[in-house]
Coordinates of C-alpha atoms and ligand atoms in Angstrom, one line a residue:
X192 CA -13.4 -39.1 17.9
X193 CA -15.3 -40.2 14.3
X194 CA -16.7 -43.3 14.6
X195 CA -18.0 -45.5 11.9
X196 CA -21.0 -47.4 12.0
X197 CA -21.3 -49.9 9.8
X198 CA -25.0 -51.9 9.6
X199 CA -27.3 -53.7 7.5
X200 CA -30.4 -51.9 9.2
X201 CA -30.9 -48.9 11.0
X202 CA -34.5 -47.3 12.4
X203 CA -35.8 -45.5 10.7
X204 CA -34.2 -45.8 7.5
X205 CA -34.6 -49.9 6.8
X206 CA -35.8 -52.1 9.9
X207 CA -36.7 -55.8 10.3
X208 CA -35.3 -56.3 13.8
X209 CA -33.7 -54.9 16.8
X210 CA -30.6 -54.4 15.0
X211 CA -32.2 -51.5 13.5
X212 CA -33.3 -49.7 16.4
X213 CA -29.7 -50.3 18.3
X214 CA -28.0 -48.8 15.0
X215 CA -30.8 -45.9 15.0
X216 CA -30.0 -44.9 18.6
X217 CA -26.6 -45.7 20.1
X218 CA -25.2 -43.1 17.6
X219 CA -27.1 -40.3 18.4
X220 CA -26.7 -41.0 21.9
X221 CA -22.8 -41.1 21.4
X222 CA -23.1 -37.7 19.3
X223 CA -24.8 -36.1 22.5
X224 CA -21.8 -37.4 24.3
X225 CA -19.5 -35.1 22.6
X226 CA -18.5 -38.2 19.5
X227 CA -19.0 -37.9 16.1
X228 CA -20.6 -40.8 14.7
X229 CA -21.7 -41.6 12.1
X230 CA -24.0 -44.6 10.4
X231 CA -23.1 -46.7 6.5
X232 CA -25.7 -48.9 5.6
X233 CA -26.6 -50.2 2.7
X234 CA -29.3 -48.4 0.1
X235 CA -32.7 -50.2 -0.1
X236 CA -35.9 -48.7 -2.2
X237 CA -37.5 -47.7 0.9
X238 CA -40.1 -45.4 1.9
X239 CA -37.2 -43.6 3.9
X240 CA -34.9 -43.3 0.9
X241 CA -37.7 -42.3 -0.9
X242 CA -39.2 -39.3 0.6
X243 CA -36.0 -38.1 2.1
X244 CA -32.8 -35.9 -0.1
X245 CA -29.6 -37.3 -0.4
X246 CA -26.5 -35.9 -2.0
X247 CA -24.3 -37.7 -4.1
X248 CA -21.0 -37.8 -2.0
X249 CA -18.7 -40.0 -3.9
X250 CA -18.8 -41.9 -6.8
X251 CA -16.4 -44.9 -8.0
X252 CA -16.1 -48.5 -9.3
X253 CA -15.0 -51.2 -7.2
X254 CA -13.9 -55.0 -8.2
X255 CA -16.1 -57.9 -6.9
X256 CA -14.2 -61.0 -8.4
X257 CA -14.9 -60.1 -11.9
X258 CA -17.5 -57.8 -12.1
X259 CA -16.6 -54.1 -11.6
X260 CA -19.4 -52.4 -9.6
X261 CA -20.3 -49.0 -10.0
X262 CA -21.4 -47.1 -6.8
X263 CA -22.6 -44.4 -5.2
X264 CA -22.4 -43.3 -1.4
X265 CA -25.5 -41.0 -0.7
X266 CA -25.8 -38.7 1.8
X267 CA -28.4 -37.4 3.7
X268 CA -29.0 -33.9 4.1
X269 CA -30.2 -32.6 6.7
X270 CA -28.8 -34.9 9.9
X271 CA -31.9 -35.3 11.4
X272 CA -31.2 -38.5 12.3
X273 CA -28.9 -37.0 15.0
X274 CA -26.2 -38.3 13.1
X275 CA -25.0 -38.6 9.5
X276 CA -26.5 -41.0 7.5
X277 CA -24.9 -42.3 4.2
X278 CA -25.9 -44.8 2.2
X279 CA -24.4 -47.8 -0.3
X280 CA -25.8 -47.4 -3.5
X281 CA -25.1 -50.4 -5.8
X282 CA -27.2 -50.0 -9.3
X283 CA -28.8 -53.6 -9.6
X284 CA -27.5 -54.7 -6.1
X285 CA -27.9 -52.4 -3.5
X286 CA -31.1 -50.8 -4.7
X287 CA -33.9 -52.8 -3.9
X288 CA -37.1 -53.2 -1.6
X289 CA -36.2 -55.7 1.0
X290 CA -33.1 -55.6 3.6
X291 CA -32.5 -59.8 3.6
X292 CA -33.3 -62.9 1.7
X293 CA -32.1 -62.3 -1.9
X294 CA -30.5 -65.0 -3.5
X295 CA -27.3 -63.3 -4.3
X296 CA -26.7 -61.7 -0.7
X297 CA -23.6 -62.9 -0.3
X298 CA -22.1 -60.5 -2.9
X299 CA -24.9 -58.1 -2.0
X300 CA -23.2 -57.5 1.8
X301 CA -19.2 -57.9 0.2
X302 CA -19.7 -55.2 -2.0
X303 CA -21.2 -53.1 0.6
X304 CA -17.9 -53.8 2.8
X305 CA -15.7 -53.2 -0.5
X306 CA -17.5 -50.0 -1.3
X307 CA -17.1 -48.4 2.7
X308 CA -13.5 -49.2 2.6
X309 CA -12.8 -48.0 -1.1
X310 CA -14.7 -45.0 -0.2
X311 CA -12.6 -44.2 2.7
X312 CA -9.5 -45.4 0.9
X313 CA -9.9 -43.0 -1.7
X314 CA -11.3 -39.8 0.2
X315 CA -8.2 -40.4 2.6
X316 CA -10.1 -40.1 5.5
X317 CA -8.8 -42.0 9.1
X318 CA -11.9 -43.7 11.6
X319 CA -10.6 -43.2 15.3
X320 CA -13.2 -46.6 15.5
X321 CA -15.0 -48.8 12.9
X322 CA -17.9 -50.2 14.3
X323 CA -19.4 -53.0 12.8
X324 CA -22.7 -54.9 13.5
X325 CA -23.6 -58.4 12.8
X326 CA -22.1 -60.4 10.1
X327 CA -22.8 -58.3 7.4
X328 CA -20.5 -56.1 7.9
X329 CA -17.8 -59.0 9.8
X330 CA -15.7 -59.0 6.8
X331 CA -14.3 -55.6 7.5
X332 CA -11.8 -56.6 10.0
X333 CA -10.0 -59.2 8.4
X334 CA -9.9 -57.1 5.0
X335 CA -8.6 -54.0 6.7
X336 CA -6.0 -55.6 8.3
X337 CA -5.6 -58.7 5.3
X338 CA -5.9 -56.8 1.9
X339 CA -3.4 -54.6 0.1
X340 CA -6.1 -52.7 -1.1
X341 CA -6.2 -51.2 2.5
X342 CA -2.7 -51.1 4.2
X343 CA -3.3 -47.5 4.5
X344 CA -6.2 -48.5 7.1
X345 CA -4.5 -51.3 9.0
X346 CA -4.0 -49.5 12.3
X347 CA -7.8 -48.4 12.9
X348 CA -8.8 -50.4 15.7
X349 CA -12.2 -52.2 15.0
X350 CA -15.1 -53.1 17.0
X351 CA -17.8 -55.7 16.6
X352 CA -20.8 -56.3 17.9
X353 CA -22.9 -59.3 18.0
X354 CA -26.4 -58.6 17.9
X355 CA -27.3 -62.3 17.0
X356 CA -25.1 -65.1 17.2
X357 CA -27.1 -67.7 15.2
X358 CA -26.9 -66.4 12.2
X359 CA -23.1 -66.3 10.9
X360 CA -23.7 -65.2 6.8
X361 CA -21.2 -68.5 5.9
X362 CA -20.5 -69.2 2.2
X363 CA -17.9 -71.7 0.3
X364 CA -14.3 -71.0 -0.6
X365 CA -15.0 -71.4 -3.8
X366 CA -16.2 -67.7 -3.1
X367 CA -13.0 -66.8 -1.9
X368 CA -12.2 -64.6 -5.2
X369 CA -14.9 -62.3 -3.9
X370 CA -12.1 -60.8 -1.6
X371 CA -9.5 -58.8 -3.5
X372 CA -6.2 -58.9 -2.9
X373 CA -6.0 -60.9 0.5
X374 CA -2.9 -62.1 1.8
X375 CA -3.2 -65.7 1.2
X376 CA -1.3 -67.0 4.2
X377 CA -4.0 -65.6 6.3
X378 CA -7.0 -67.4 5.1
X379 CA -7.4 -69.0 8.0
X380 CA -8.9 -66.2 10.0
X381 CA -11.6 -66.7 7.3
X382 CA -12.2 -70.4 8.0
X383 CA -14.7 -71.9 10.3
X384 CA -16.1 -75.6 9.8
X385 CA -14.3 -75.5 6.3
X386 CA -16.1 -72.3 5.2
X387 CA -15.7 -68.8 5.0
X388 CA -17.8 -67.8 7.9
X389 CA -17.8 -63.6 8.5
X390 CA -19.1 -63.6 12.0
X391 CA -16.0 -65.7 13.1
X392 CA -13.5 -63.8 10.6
X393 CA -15.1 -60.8 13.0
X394 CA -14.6 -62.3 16.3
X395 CA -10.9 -63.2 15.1
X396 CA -9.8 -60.1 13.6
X397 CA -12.0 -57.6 15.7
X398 CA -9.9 -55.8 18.5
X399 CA -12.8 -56.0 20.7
X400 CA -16.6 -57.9 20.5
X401 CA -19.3 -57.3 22.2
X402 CA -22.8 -58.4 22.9
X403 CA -25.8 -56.6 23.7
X404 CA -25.8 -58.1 27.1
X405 CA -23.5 -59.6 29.9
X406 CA -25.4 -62.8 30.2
X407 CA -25.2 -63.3 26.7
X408 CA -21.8 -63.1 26.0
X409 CA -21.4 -66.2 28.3
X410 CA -23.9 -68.1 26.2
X411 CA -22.0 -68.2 23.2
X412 CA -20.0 -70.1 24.7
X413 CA -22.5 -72.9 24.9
X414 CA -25.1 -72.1 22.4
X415 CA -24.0 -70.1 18.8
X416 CA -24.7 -72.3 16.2
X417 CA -21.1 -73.7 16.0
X418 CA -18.9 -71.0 17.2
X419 CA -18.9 -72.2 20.5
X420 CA -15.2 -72.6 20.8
X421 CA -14.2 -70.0 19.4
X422 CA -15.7 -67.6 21.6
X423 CA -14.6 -69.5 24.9
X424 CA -11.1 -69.0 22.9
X425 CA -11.5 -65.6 22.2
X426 CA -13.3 -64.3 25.5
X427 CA -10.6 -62.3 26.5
X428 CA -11.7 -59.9 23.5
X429 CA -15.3 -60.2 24.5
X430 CA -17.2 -57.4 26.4
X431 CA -21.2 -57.6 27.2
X432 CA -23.0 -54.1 27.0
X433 CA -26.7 -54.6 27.2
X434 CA -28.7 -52.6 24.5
X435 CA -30.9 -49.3 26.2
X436 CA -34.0 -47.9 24.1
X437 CA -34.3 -44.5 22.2
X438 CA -36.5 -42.9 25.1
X439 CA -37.8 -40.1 22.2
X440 CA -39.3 -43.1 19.8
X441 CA -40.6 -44.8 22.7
X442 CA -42.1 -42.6 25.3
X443 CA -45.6 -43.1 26.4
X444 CA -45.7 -39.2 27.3
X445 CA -45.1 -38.2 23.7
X446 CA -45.5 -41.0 21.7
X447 CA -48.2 -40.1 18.3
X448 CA -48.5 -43.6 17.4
X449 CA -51.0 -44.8 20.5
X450 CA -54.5 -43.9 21.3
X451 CA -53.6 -42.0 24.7
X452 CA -50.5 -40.7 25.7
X453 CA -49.7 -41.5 29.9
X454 CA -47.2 -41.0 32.1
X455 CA -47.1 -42.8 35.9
X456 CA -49.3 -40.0 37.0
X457 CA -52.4 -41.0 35.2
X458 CA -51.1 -44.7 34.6
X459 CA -54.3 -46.5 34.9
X460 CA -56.6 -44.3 32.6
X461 CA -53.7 -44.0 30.1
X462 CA -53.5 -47.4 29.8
X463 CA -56.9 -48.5 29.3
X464 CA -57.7 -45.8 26.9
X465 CA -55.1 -47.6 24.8
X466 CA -56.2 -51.1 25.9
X467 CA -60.1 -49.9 24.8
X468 CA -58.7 -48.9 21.5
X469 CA -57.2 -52.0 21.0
X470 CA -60.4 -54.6 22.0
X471 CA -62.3 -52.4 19.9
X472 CA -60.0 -53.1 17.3
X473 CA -59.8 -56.6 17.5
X474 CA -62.7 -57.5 18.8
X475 CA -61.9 -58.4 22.5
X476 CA -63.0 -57.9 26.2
X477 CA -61.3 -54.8 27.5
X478 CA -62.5 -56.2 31.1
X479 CA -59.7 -59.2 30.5
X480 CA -56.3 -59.3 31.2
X481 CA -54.9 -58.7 27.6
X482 CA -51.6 -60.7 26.8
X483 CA -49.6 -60.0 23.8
X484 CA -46.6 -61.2 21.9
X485 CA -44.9 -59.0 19.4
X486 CA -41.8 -60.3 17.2
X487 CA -40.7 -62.3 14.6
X488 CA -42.8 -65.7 14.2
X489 CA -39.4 -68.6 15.0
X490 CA -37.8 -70.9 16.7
X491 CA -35.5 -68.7 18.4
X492 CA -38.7 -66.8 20.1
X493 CA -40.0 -69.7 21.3
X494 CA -43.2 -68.8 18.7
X495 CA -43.4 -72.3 18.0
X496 CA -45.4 -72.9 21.4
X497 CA -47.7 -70.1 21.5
X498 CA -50.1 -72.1 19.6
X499 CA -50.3 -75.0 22.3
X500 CA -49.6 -72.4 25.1
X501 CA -52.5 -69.9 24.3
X502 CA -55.2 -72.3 23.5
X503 CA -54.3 -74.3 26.7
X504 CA -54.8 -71.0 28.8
X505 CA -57.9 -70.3 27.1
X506 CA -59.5 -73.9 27.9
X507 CA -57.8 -74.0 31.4
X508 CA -59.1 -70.0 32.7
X509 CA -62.5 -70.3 29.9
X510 CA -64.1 -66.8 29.3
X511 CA -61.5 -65.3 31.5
X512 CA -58.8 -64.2 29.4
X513 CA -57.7 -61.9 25.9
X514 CA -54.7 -63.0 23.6
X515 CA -53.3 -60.6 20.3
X516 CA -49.9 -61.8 18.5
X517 CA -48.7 -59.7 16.0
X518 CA -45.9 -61.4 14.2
X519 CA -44.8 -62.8 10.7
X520 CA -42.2 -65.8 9.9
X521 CA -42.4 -69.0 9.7
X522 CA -45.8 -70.2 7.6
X523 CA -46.9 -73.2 9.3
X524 CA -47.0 -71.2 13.0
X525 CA -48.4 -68.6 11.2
X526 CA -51.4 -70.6 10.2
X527 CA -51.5 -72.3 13.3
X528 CA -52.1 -68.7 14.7
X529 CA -54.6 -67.7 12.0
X530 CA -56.7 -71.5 13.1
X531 CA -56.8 -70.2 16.7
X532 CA -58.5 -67.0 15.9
X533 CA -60.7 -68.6 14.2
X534 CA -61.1 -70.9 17.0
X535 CA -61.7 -68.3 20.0
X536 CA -62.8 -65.4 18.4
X537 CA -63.5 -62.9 21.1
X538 CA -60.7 -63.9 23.1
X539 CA -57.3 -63.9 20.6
X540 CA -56.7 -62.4 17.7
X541 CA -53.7 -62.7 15.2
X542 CA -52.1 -60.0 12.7
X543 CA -49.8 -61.8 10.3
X544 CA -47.4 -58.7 9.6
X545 CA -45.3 -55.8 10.3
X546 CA -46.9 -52.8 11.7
X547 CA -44.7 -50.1 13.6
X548 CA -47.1 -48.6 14.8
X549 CA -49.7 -51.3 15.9
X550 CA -46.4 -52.3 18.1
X551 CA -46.3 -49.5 19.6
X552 CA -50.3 -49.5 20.3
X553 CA -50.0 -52.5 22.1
X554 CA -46.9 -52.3 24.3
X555 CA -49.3 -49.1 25.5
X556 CA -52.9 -50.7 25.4
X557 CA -51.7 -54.8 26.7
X558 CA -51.2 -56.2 30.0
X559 CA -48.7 -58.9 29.8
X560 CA -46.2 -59.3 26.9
X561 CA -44.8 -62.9 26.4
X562 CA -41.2 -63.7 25.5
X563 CA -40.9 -67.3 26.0
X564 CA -37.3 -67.0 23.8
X565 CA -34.9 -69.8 23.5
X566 CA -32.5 -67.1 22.9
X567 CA -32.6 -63.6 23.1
X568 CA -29.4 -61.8 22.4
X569 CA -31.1 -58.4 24.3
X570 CA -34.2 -58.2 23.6
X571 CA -36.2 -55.1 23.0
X572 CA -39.4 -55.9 23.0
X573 CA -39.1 -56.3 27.3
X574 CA -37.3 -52.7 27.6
X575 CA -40.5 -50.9 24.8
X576 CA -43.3 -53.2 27.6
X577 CA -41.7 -52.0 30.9
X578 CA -41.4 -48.9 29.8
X579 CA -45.6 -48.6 28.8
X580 CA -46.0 -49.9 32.4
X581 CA -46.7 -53.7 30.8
X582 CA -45.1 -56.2 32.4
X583 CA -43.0 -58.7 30.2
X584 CA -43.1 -62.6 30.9
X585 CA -39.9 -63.8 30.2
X586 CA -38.2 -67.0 29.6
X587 CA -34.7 -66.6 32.2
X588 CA -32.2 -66.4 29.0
X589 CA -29.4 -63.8 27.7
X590 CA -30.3 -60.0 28.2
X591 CA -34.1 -61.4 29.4
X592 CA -31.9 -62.0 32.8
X593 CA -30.2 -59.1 32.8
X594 CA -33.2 -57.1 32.5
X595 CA -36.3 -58.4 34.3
X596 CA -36.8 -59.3 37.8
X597 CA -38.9 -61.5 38.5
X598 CA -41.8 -60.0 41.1
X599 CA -41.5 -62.2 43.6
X600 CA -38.1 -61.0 44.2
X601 CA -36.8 -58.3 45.5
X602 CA -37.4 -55.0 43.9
X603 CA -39.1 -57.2 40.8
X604 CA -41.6 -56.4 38.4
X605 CA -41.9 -59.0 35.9
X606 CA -42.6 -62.7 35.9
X607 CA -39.4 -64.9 34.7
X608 CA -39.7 -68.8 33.9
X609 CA -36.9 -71.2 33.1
X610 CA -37.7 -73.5 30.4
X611 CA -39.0 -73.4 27.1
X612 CA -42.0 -75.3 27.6
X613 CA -45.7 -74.9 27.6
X614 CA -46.5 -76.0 30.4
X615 CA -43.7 -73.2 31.8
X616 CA -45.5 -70.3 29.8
X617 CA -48.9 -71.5 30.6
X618 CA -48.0 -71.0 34.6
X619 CA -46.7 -67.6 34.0
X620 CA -49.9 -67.0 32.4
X621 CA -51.9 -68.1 35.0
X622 CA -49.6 -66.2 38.1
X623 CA -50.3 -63.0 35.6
X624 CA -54.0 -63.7 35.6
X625 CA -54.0 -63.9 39.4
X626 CA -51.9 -60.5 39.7
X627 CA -54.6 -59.0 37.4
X628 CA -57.2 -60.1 40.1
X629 CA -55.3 -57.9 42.5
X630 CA -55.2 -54.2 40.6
X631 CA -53.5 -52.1 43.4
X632 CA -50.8 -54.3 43.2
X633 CA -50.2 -54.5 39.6
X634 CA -50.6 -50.9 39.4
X635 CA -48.0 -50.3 42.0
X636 CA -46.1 -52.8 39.7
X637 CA -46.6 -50.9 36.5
X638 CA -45.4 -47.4 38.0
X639 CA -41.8 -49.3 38.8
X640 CA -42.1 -50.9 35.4
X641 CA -42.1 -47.2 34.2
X642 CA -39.7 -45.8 36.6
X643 CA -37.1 -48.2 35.5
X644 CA -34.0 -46.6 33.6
X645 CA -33.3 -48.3 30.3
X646 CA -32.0 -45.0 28.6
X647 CA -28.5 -45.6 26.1
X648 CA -26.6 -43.3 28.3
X649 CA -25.1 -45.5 30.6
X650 CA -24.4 -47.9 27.8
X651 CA -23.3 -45.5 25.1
X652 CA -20.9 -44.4 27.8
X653 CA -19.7 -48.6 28.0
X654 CA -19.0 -48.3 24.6
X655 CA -16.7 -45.2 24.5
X656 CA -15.0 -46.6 27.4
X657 CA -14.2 -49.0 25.0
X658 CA -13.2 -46.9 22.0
X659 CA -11.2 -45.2 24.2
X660 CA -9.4 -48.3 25.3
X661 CA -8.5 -49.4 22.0
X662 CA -7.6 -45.8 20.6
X663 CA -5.4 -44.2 23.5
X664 CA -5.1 -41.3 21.0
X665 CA -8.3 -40.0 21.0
Ligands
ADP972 P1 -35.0 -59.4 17.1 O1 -34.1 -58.3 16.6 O2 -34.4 -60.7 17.4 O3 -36.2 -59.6 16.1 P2 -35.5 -57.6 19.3 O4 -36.4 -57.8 20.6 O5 -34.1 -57.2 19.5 O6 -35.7 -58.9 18.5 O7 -36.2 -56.5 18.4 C1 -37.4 -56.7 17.8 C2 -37.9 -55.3 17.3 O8 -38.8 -55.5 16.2 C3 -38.8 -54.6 18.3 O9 -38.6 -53.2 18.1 C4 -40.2 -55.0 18.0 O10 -41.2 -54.1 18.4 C5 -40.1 -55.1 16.5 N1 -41.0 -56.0 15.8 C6 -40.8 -57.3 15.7 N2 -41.9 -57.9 15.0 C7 -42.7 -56.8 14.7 C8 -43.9 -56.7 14.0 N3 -44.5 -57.8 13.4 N4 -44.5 -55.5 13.9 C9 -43.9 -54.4 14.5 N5 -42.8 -54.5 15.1 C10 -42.2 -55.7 15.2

C-alpha cells in the first residue's frame, strides 16, 4: 500500500508545531506496519536541508495562473527518516528560511499542491492513499478529482486530517485563476463564506477526515472558526484518531537532550538531576515545586492568562513556589512575561523562543506542566510531560479529555479544570502545590504517568483501518 503524505512541516526536517512531529512519526510507524509511506513537503533553507544529501528526482515546470514555475522534487538519500523524504523545491518560492508567514503564501502552498500532483502525473505513478494534513495541502482533493490536468488520478481515494481547525488558509476568488483547469461548475466545493477556503474544499472533497482526537472531532461542530456547519453536515465522513508520540525522540531512558536520563526505576533521582540542572540554569529553588508551560505564546493556549495566573500564585503561596515558560507569539504576552521575571526573579523565569532541546530539558527536570488551552486539537505537549513522569494541568477540552485523567478519579494522574479562567488555573496550581507536599504520592503518581501507553501503534493501526476502508484493493 504507498501512501502519500503530504505536509507543510515534518520533525525533523521543518517544525513550528505539532504538525510536525505527527507528520515525522505516523509514517514510520505505518512503514513498521508493513506500508510504504512516504512524506512531500515543501523545501525550506533549513539546517536539515542543509546538512543532509538529496538527489534531484524530477524536474519540470508547472503553470500557476500566469507564471510558469520551475521545480524540483528532492530526495533524500539515505531513508533515515524511516521513510522517504522528498522535498518541493520552488527557486524563489519554495526555498526559503521560515515554514509560515510570507506574504505570498497563498501561491507559496498552491504551487506545492500543483507540483505533487504534476509530479505524479508525469512519472505515472498510482497512491493506494493521499494523505493530506492541514490546509495546506486541502486543495488536493478537490483538484484531483476537479481538474483535467489530473483525470488520470480521480479514483485515488484521499484522506485529510485536521490537525487545527482554526486556521482554514482562505483567500478571494479573484484568486481563483491560481487553479488550472478546474471544472467550473464545481466551484462551489471551493466556496465557504464567499471565499475560496482549502480546509472546507478538503472536508468536502476528502473521502474520509479526521482529527487527532475523538473529542475533538465533536468540537468542530461548535467551535472552528466558521466551519461549524459544515462539519455537523459532513460528520458522516469524519473519524477522530488521537495523535501518539515518537517513543524514540521522546524517551527519558535514551533521550541525549536532558541532563539525566531515568526510567520508573530511578524516577525520583532522575528527575531532580534534571530539575537541578534547570534551577541552576534559571536561577530557581530546586526545593520548589517547578511549574512550566511550553508552546506557542496565543489565544488558543490560553497564554493570554498566564500572566494574571502566575503572578496571582506567586502572591497567594509567597516564597513557596517556581514558574519557567518557554514560548514565543504574540508580543504584548510576551512582554507581559519578560515584566514578571523581572518582577519575581528567583521564582519565574521566561525564555522568549524556540529551543528543542530546552523542551525537552524541562518536560524531564519540571513538576507540573500547564495547558490551560481554549482549544487543543491533541495536544502534545501533555503526552512528551506524562511520559517524563510530569504531570500535565489541563484545561477539560479536545484531545486534553481524551488524554488525562484527572487524579481524583479513578485510575488518574493529572489535574483537569473546566474553564478558561484564572481563577480555574490558579486552583489547579494550588491542588498541585498540595500534592507536592505529599511526595510518596506524587511519586506513585509519576510512575503511572510513565507507565501510560501513548505509542503510534494503536493509532497508526486506526489509520490503516481506514486506508483500507476506502481502498478495498489493497
Ligand atoms: P501546536 O501544534 O498547537 O503548537 P502541540 O501540543 O500539538 O501544539 O505541539 C506543540 C509542539 O511544539 C510540542 O512538540 C512542543 O514541545 C513544541 N514547542 C512549542 N513551543 C516550543 C518552544 N518555544 N520551544 C520548543 N518546543 C516548542
Amino acid at each position: 500500500m504507498k501512501i502519500f503524505h503530504l505536509s507543510a512541516e515534518c520533525y525533523p526536517v521543518a517544525k513550528v508545531g505539532g504538525l510536525a512531529d505527527v507528520v515525522g512519526a505516523l509514517p514510520k510507524y505505518q512503514n513498521q506496519a508493513g506500508l510504504q509511506a512516504v512524506v512531500v513537503m515543501p523545501y525550506y533553507d533549513r539546517k536539515f536541508t542543509q546538512e543532509n544529501e538529496f538527489d534531484v528526482v524530477f524536474a519540470a515546470a508547472t503553470l500557476l495562473g500566469n507564471r510558469r514555475l520551475f521545480f524540483e522534487i528532492l530526495k533524500e538519500k539515505t531513508n533515515k527518516l524511516g521513510f522517504e523524504l522528498y522535498l518541493v523545491r520552488i527557486p524563489g518560492l519554495l526555498d526559503r528560511t521560515e515554514v509560515y508567514s510570507y506574504p505570498d503564501e497563498r501561491e507559496q502552498f498552491i504551487a506545492f499542491q500543483l507540483a505533487f500532483l504534476d509530479w505524479i502525473n508525469y512519472t505515472q505513478q498510482t497512491p493506494d492513499i493521499i494523505h493530506c494534513h492541514d490546509h495546506h495541502s486541502g486543495l488536493v482533493p478537490f483538484l484531483l478529482y476537479h481538474s483535467k490536468l489530473y483525470t488520470r488520478l480521480a479514483n485515488v481515494p484521499t484522506v485529510f486530517t485536521i490537525h487545527n481547525g482554526q486556521y482554514h488558509g482562505a483567500f478571494g476568488w479573484e484568486h481563483l485563476a491560481l487553479l488550472p483547469e478546474i471544472d467550473l461548475t464545481q466551484t462551489g466545493l471551493l466556496d465557504w463564506a464567499g471565499g475560496i477556503n482549502p480546509l472546507a474544499a478538503a472536508v468536502k472533497c476528502c473521502w474520509s477526515y479526521t482529527t487527532v482526537s475523538p473529542t475533538y472531532l465533536r468540537e468542530l461542530t461548535i467551535n472552528s472558526n466558521g466551519l461549524e456547519y459544515l462539519f455537523y453536515i459532513e460528520r458522516a465522513k469524519g473519524h477522530g484518531i488521537i495523535n501518539g508520540i515518537d517513543t524514540e525522540v521522546w524517551n527519558p531512558k535514551t533521550d541525549a537532550m536532558i541532563a539525566g536520563k531515568f526510567t520508573t526505576r530511578l524516577l525520583a533521582k532522575g528527575k531532580q538531576v534534571n530539575k537541578d540542572a534547570i534551577c541552576t540554569r534559571f536561577g530557581l529553588d530546586p526545593e520548589k515545586p517547578l511549574y512550566t508551560f511550553i508552546g506557542r505564546l496565543v489565544i488558543e493556549k490560553g497564554a493570554d492568562l498566564l500572566p494574571e495566573a502566575v503572578e496571582r500564585s506567586i502572591k497567594e503561596n509567597p516564597g513557596e513556589l517556581s514558574f519557567l515558560i518557554l514560548g514565543s507569539g504574540d508580543k504584548d504576552m510576551e512582554a507581559a512575561l519578560l515584566e514578571l521575571k523581572d518582577k519575581y526573579p528567583g521564582q519565574c523565569n521566561v525564555f522568549i523562543g524556540y529551543d528543542e532541546s530546552l523542551a525537552h530539558l524541562i518536560y524531564a527536570g519540571a513538576d507540573f506542566l500547564l495547558m490551560p488551552s481554549r482549544v487543543e486539537p491533541c495536544g502534545l505537549n501533555q503526552l512528551y510531560s506524562l511520559r517524563y513522569g510530569t504531570m500535565p494541568l489541563v484545561r477539560s477540552t479536545g484531545g486534553l479529555i481524551d488524554s488525562v485523567i484527572d487524579f481524583g478519579d479513578e485510575g488518574g494522574y493529572g489535574i483537569r479544570f473546566n474553564q478558561v479562567s484564572v481563577d480555574d488555573i490558579c486552583y489547579a496550581i494550588f491542588r498541585a502545590k498540595v500534592l507536592y507536599q505529599t511526595p510518596a504520592k506524587l511519586q506513585q503518581l509519576r510512575k503511572r504517568m510513565m507507565e501510560l501507553d501513548f505509542s503510534w501503534d494503536r493509532s497508526a493501526k486506526e489509520y490503516i483501518d481506514l486506508y483500507e476502508s476506502l481502498n478495498p484493493t489493497i
